[in-house]
Coordinates of C-alpha atoms and ligand atoms in Angstrom, one line a residue:
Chain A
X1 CA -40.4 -42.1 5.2
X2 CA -37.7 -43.8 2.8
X3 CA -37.2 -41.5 -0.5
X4 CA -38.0 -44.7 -2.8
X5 CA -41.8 -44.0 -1.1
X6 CA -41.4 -40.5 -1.8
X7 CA -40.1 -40.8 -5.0
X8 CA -43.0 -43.2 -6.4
X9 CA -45.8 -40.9 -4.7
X10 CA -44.3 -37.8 -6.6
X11 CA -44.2 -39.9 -9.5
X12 CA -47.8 -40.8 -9.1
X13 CA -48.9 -37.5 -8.6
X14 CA -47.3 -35.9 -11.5
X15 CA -49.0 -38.6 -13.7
X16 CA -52.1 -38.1 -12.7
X17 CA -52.1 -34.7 -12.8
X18 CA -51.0 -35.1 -16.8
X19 CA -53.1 -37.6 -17.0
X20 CA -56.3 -35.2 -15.7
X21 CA -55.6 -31.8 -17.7
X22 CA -55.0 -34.1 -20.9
X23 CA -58.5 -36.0 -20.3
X24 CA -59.9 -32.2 -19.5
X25 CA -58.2 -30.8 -22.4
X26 CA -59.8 -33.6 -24.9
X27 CA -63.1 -33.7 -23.3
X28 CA -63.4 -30.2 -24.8
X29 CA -62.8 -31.3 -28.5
X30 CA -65.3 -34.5 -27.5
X31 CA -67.7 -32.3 -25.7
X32 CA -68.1 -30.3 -29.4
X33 CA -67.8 -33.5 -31.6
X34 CA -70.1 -35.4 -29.8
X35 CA -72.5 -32.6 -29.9
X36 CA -72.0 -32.2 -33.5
X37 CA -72.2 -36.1 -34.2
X38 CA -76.3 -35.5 -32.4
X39 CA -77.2 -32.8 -34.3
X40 CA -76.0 -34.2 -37.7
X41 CA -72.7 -32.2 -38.5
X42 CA -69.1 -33.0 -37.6
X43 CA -68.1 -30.5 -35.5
X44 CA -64.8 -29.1 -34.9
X45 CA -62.3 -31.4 -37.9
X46 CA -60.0 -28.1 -39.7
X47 CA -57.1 -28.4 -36.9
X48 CA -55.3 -31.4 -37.7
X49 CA -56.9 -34.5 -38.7
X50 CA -60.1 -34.9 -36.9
X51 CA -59.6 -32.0 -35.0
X52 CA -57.2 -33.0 -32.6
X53 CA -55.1 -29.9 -32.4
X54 CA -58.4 -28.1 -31.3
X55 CA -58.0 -27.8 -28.0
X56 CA -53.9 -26.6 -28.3
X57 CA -55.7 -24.2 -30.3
X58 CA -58.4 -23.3 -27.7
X59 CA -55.8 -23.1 -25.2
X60 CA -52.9 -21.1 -27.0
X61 CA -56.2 -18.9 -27.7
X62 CA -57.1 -18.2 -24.0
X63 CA -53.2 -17.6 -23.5
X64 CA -53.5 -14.5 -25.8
X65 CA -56.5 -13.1 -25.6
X66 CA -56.8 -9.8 -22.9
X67 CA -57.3 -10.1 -19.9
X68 CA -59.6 -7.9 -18.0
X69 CA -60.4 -7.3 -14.3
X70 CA -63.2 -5.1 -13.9
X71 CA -62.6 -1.7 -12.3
X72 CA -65.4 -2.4 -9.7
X73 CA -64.0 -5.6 -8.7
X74 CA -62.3 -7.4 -5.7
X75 CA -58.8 -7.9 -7.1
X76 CA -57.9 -10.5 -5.0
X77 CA -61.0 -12.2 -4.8
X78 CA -61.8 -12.1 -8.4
X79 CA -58.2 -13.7 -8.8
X80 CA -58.7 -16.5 -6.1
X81 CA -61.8 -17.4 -7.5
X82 CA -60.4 -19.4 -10.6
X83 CA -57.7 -20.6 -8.2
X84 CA -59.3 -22.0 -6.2
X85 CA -61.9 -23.9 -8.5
X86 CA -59.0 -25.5 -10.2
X87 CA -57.1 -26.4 -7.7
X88 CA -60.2 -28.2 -6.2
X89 CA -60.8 -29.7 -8.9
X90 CA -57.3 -31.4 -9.5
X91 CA -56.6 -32.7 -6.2
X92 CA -60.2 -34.5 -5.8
X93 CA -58.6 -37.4 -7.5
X94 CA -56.1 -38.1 -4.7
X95 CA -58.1 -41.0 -3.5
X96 CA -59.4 -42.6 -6.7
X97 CA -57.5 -46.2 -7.0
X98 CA -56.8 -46.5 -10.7
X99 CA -55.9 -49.8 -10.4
X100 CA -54.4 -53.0 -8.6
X101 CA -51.1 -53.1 -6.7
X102 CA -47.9 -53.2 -9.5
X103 CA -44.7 -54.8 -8.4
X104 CA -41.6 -53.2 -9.8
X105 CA -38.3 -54.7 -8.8
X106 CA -39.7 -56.4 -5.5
X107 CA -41.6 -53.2 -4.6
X108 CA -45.2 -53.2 -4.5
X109 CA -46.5 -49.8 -5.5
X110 CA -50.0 -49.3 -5.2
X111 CA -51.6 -47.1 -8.0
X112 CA -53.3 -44.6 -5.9
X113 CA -51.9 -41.5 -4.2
X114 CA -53.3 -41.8 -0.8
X115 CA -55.7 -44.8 0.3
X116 CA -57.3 -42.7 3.6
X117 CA -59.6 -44.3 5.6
X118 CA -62.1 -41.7 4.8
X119 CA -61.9 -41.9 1.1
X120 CA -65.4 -40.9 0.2
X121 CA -65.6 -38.2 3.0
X122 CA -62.1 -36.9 1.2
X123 CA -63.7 -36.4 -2.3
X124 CA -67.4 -34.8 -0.6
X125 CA -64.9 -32.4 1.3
X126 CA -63.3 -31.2 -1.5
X127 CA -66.2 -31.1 -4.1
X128 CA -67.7 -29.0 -1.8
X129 CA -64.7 -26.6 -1.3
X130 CA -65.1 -26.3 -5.1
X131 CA -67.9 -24.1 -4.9
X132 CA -65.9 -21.1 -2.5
X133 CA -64.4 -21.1 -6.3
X134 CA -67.5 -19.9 -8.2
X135 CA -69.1 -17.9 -5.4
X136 CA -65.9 -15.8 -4.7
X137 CA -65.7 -15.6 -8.1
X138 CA -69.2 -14.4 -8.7
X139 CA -69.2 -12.6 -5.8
X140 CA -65.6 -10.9 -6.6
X141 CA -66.9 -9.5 -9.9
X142 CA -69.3 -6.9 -8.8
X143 CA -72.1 -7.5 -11.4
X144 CA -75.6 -8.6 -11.0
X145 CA -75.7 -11.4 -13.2
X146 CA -72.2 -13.1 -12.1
X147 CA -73.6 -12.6 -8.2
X148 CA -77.2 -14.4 -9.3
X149 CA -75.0 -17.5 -10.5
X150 CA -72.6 -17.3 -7.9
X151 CA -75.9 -17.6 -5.1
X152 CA -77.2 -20.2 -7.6
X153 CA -74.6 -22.0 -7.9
X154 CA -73.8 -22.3 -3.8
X155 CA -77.8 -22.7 -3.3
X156 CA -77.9 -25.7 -5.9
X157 CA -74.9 -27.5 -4.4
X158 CA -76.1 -27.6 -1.3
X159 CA -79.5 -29.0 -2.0
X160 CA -77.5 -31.6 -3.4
X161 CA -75.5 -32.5 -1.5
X162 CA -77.4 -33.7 1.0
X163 CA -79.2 -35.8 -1.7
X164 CA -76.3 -37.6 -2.6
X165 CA -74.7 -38.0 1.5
X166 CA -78.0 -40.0 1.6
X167 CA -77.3 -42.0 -1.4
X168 CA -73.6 -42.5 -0.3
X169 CA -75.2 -43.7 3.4
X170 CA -77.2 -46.4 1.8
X171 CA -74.2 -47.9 0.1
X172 CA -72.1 -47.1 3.0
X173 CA -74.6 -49.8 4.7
X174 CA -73.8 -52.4 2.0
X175 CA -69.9 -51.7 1.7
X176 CA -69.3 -51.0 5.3
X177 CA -66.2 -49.0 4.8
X178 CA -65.2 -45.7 3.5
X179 CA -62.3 -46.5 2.0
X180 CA -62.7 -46.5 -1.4
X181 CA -59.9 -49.3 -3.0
X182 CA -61.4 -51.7 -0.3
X183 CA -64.8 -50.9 -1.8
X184 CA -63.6 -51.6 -5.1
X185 CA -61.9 -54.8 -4.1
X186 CA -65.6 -55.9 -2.6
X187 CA -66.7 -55.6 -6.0
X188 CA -64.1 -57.6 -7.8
X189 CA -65.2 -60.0 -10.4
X190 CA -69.4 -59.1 -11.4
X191 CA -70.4 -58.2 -8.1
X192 CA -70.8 -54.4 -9.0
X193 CA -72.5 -52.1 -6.7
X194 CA -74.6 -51.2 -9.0
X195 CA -77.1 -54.9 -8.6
X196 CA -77.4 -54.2 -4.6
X197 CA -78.1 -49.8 -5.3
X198 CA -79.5 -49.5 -8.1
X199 CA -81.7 -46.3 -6.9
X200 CA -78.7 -44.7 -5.0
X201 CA -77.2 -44.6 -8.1
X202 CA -79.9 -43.1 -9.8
X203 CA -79.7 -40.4 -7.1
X204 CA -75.9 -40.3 -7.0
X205 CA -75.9 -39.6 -11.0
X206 CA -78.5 -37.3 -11.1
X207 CA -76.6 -35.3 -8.3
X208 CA -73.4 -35.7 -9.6
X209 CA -74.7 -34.1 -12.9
X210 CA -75.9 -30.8 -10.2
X211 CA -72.7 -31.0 -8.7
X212 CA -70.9 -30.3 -11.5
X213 CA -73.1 -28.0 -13.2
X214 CA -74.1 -29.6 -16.3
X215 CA -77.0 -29.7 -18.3
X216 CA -79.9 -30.3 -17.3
X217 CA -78.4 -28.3 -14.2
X218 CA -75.9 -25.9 -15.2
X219 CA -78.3 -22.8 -13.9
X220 CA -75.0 -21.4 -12.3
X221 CA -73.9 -20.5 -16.1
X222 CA -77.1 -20.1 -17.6
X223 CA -76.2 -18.3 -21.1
X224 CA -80.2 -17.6 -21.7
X225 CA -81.2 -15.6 -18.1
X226 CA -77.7 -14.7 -16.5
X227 CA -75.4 -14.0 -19.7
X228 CA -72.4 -15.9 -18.6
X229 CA -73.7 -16.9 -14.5
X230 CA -70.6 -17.0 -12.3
X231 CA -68.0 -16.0 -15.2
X232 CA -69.7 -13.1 -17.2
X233 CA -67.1 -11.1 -15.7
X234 CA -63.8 -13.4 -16.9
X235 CA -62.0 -13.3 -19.8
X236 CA -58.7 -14.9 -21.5
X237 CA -57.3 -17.9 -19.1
X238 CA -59.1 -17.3 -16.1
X239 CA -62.3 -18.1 -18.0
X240 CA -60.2 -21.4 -19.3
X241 CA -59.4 -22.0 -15.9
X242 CA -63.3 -22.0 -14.6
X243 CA -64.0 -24.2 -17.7
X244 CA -61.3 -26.7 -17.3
X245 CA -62.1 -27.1 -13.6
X246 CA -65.5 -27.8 -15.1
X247 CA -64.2 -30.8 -17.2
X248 CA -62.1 -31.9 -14.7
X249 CA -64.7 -32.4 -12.2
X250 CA -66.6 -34.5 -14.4
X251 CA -63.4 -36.8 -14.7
X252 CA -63.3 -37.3 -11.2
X253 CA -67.1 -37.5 -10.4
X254 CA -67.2 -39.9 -13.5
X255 CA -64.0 -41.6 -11.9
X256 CA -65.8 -41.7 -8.2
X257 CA -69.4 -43.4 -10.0
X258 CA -67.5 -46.3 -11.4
X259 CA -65.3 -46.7 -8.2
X260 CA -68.4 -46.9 -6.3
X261 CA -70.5 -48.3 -8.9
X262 CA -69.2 -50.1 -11.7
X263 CA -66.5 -52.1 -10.1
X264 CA -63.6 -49.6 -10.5
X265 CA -61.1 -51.6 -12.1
X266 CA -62.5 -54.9 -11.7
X267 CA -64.0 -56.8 -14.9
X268 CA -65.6 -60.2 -15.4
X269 CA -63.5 -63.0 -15.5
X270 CA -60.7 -61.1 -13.8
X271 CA -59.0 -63.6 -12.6
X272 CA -59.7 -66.4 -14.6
X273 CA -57.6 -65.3 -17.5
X274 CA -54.5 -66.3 -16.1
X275 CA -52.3 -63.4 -16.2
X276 CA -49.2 -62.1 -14.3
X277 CA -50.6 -59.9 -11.5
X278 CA -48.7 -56.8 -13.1
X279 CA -50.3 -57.3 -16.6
X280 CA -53.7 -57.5 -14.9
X281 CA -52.8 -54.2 -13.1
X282 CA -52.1 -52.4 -16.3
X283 CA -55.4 -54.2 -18.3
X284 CA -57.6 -53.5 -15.0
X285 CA -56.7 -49.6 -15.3
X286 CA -57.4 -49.7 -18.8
X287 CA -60.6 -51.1 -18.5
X288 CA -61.1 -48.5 -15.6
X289 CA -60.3 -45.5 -17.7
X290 CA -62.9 -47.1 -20.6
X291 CA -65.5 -47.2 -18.0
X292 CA -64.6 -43.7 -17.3
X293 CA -64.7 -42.5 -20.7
X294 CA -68.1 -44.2 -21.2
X295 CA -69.2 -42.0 -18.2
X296 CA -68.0 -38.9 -19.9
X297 CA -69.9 -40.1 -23.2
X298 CA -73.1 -39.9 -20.7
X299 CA -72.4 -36.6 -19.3
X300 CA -72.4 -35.2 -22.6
X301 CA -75.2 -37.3 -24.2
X302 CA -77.0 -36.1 -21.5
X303 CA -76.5 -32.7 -22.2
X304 CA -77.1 -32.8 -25.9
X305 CA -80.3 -33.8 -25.3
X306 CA -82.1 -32.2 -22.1
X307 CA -83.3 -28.7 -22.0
X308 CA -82.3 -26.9 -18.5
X309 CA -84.4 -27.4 -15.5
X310 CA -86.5 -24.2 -14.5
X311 CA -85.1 -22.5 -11.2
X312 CA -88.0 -23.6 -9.1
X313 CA -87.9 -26.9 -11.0
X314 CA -84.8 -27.9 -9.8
X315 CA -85.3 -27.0 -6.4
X316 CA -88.5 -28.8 -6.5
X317 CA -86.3 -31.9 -7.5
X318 CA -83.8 -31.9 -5.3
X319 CA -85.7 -31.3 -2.1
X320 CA -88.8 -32.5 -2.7
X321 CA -87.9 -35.9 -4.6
X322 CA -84.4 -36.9 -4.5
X323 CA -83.9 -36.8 -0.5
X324 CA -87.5 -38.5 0.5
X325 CA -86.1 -40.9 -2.5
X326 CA -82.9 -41.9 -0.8
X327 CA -84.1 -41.5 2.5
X328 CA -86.8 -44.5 1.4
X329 CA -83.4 -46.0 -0.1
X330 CA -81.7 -45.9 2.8
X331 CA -84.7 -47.6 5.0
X332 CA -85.3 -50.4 2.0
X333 CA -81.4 -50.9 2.4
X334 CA -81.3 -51.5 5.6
X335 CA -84.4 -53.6 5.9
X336 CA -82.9 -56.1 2.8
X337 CA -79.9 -56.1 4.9
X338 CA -82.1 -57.2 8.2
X339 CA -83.9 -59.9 6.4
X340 CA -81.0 -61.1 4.5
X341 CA -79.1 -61.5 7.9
X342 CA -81.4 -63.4 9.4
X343 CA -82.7 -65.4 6.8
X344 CA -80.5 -66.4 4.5
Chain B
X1 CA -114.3 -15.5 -29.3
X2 CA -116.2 -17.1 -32.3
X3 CA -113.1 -17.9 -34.4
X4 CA -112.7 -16.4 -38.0
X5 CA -111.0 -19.0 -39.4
X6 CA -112.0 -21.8 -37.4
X7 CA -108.6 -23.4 -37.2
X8 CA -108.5 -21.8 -33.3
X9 CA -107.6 -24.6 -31.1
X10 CA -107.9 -24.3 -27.3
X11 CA -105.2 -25.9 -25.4
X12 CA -105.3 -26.8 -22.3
X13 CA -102.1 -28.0 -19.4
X14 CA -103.1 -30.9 -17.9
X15 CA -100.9 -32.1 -14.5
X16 CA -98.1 -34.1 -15.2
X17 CA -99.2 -37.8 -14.3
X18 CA -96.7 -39.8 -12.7
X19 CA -94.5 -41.1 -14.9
X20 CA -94.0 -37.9 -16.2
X21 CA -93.3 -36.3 -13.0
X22 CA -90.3 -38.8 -12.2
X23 CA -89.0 -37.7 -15.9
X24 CA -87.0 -40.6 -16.5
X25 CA -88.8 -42.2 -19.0
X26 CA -89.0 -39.1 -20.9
X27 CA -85.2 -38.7 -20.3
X28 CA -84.6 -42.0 -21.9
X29 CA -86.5 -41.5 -24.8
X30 CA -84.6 -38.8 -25.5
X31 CA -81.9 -40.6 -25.2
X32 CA -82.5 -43.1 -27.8
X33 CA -83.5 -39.9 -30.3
X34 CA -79.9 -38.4 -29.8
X35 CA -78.3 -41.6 -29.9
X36 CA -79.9 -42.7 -32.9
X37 CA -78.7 -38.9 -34.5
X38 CA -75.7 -39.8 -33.2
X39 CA -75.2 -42.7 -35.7
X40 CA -76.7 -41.1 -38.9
X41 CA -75.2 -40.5 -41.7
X42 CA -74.3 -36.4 -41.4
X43 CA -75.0 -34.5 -44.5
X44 CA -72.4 -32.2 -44.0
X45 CA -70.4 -31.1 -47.5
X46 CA -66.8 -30.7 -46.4
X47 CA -66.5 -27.6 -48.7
X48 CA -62.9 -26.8 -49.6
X49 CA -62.3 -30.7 -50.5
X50 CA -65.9 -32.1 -51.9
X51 CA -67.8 -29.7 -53.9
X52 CA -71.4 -29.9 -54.7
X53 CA -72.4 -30.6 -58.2
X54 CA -73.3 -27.2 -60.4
X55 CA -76.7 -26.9 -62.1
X56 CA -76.1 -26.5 -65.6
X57 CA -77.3 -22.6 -65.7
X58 CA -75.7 -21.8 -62.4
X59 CA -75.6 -18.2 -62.9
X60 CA -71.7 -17.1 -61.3
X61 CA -69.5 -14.2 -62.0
X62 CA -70.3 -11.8 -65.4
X63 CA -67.9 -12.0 -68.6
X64 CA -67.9 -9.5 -71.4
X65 CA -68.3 -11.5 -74.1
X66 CA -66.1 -10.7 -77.7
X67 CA -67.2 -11.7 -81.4
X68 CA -65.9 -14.0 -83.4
X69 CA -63.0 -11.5 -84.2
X70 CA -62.0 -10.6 -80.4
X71 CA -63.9 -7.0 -80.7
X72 CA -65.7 -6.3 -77.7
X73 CA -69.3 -6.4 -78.3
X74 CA -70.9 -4.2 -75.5
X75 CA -72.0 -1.1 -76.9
X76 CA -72.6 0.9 -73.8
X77 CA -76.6 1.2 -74.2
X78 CA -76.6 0.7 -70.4
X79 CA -79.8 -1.2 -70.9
X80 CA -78.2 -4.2 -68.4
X81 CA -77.2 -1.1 -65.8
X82 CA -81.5 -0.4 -66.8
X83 CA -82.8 -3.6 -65.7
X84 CA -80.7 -4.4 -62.7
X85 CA -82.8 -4.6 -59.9
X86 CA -79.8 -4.1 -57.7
X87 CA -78.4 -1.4 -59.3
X88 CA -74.9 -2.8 -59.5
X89 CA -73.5 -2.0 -63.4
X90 CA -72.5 1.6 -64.1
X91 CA -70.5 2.4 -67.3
X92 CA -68.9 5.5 -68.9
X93 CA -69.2 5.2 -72.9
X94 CA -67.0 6.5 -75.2
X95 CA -66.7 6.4 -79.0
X96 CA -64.9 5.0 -81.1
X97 CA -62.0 6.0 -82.8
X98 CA -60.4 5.3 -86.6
X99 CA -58.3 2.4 -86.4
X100 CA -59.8 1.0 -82.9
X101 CA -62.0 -1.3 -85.1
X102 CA -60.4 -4.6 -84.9
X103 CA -61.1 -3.5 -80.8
X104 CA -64.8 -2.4 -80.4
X105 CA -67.6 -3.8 -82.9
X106 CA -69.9 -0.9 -82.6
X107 CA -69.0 2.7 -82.9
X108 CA -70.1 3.5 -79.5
X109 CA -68.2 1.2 -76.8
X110 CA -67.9 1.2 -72.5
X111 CA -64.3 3.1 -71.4
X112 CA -65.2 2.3 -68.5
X113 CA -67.8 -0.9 -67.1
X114 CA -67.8 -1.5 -63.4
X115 CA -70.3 -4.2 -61.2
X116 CA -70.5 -4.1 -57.9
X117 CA -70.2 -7.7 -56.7
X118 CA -71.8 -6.9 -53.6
X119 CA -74.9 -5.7 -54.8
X120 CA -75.6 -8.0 -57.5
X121 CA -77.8 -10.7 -56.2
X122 CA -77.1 -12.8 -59.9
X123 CA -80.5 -12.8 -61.1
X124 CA -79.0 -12.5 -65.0
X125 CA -81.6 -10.0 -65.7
X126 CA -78.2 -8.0 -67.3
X127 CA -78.0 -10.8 -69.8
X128 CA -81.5 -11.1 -70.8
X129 CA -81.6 -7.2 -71.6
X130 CA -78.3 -6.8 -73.3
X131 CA -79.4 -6.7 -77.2
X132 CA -75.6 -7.5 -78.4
X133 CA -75.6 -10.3 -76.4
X134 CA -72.5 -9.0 -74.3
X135 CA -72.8 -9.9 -71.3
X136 CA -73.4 -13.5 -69.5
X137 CA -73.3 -15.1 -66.0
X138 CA -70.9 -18.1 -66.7
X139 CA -67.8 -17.5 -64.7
X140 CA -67.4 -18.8 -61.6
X141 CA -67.8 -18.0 -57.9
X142 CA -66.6 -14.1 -57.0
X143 CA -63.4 -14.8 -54.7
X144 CA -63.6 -13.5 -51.2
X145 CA -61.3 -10.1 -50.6
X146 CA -60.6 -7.9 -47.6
X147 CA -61.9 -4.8 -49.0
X148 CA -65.0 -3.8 -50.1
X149 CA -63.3 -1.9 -53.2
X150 CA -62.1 -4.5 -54.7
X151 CA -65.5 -6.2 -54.9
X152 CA -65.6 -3.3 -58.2
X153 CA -65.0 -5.0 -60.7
X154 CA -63.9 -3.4 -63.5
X155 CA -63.3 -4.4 -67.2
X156 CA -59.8 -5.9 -66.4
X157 CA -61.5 -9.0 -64.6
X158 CA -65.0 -8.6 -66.6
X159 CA -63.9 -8.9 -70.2
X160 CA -62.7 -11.8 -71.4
X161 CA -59.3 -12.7 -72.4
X162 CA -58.2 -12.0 -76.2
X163 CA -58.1 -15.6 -78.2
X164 CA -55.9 -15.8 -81.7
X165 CA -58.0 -15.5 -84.7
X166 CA -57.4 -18.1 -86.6
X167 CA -57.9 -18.1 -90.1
Ligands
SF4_1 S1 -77.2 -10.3 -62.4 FE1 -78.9 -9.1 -61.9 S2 -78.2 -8.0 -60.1 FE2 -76.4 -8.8 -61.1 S3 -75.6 -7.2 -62.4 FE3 -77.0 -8.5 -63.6 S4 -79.0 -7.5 -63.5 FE4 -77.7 -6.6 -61.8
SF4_2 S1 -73.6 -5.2 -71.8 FE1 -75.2 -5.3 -73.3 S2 -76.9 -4.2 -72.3 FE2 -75.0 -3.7 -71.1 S3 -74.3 -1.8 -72.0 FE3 -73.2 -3.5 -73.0 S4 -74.5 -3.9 -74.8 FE4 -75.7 -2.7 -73.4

């Protein structure tokens, strides 16, 4: 491995990393200014102009404030718990291309940290690593309510997970790869995943939303039964940890939907505008991080406007619609694919 | 039961039909109501920087009012401390020594006048019983403090200021 490799790949990593915990940090201040632009106020706007220095504020906040580990609890555990959830969280975007190759002094560096043959199978690994987070966590704390969100919390994930495998499986069938910059370059130009599967991404999104515990599914952390859920127990930046490992995962799962879904960093018209293959590069992230944003504008639009699902509701949902749903999606698939094979 | 009133109405849960069961269409319409909240115009009165407009008998902080020669007018009849429904005035009166006359009108006057901001809920009823016109609501907001004392205010911040006689 030549250091120039090594070098760019650090570099890469380091920016994206930035990159992540400064999209997590804002998505805080949008999270409360979007839900105050739905419910008629402005929200946070007293810390600089428009509020941008809120979240320095939140965080400097979390920095000072006590922190307490409860005398019944697993030290270590209780410790790991946050650990781990972040850490999950952070290096899910490994396999996310943000954009087309650049060239920079003869050297073609592509703008992803690791394009693995298993790219989809990468992210579904660690997502679901990210739940040891909560459960120890829940688990580690010793109190009732923390332990119900933790079991929640592992429960829910793993009814939906399966959900959204099946979903993936159907596309899988249309892309016939795994990797996930060679199913963005399939979609280059219009041809978005989203024409040929539309249902799996219905399922994918609705999953996506359980996976990350958000409203309509954020039982885990349900303020109204269970306190706090998994974190009753936390305080100062242990509890920002658990929180920003929740915004961060709805980066990436917004990042993975528009990889597999929305074209990734392709647009319309790509590459009919004429433009030097670096500049289209830098434009194609660009549009790539818009799309994301727009994603994130959904996950909170979402959940300033549904009320939680019951327990039983949810369940009901995710076994009893979503997988005979993408099961049907993943027969319908393949028979398009049959006929189209053979007649067309 | 027979109903008293007859406004009982008897409702009943029916199943959810299909379209209701798959939920998206009831998601989307919410949707479109946040969405269109989302774009309204927010009624929100940024305090500190835009103010509201006053009515004209907003009724704010009490003054003790002088005469046309700067004597004090309250006589300490504690009629206002009388009529307060929240029992906020208390006064000590005194009376009125030789030579204090260009000071107090009347031969009786308050040493001491004291309102508790924090009880007073400024219903002006002090201002329609005082019979020497001595008292009236026109000041403006009571400022926030730390401490609960100093919502006592006494005569240094009720009465107002002395103005030059001219004449
Ligand atoms: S305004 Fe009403 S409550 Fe306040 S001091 Fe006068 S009488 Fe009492
Ligand atoms: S303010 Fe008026 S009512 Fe109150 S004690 Fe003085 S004179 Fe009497």
């Amino acid at each position: 491995m030549e250091l120039a490799f090594i070098i760019e790949k650090f570099a890469l990593v380091i920016l994206i990393f930035v990159v992540t915990l400064v999209i997590a940090m804002y998505s805080t201040l949008a999270e409360r200014k979007v839900a105050g632009f739905m419910q008629d106020r402005y929200g946070p706007d007293r810390a600089g102009p428009f509020g941008m220095l809120q979240p320095l504020c939140d965080g400097g906040k979390f920095f000072f404030k006590e922190e307490i580990i409860p005398a019944g609890a697993h030290k270590a555990l209780f410790i790991l718990g946050p650990t781990i959830a972040i850490i999950t969280a952070c290096i899910s975007s490994a396999v996310i291309p943000w954009g087309r190759d650049l060239t920079i002094a003869g050297r073609v560096v592509p703008l992803q940290v690791a394009d693995i043959n298993v790219g989809i199978l990468y992210v579904f690994g660690v997502v679901a690593l990210g739940v040891y987070g909560i459960m120890l966590g829940g688990w580690a704390s010793n109190n009732k309510f923390s332990l119900m969100g933790a079991v929640r919390a592992a429960s829910q994930s793993i009814s939906y997970e399966i959900a959204m495998g099946l979903s993936i499986i159907a596309m899988l069938m249309v892309t016939q790869t795994l990797s996930l910059r060679e199913i963005v370059e399939q979609q280059a130009g219009f041809n978005w995943n989203i024409w040929v599967q539309p249902l799996g991404f219905l399922i994918f999104c609705t999953c996506a939303f359980a996976e990350c515990n958000r409203v309509p599914f954020d039982l885990p952390e349900c303020e109204t039964e269970l306190i706090g859920g998994y974190h009753t127990e936390y305080s100062s930046m242990k509890l920002g940890l658990y929180m920003f490992s929740e915004y961060i995962n709805m980066f990436v799962s917004s990042a993975v939907m528009v990889t597999l879904y929305f074209g990734g960093y392709n647009f319309p018209f790509i590459d009919s505008l004429g433009l030097s293959p670096n500049l289209l590069a830098i434009l194609g992230m660009v549009i790539f991080f818009l799309k994301i944003f727009a994603f994130i504008f959904f996950f909170m639009w979402i959940r300033w406007t549904l009320p939680r699902f019951r327990y039983d509701q949810l369940m009901n949902l995710g076994w009893k619609m979503l997988i005979p749903l993408s099961i049907a999606n993943i027969v319908l698939t393949g028979v398009i694919t049959i006929v189209k094979d053979t007649f067309f | 039961m027979q109903s008293l009133s007859n406004r009982k109405k008897v409702l009943e849960q029916k199943p959810l039909n299909f379209w209701e069961r798959i939920y998206l269409p009831a998601v989307f319409k919410g949707l479109t109501i946040t969405l269109r909240h989302f774009f309204k115009r927010i009624p929100t009165i940024k305090y500190p920087e835009q103010k509201r407009p006053y009515s004209k008998n907003f009724r704010g902080q009490h003054s003790l009012k002088r005469d046309e020669q700067g004597r004090e007018r309250c006589t300490a009849c504690g009629l206002c401390a009388l009529s307060c429904p929240a029992e906020a005035i208390t006064m000590i009166s005194a009376e009125r020594k030789k030579g204090e006359e260009i000071l107090y009108r009347e031969e009786k006057y308050a040493a001491v006048y004291e309102i508790n901001m924090l009880r007073c809920i400024f219903c002006g009823l002090c201002e329609e019983a005082c019979p020497k016109e001595a008292i009236y609501l026109d000041g403006p907001h009571v400022q926030p403090e730390y401490l609960r004392k100093d919502f006592i205010y006494g005569k240094d911040k009720l009465v107002e200021p002395k103005f030059e006689i001219n004449d």
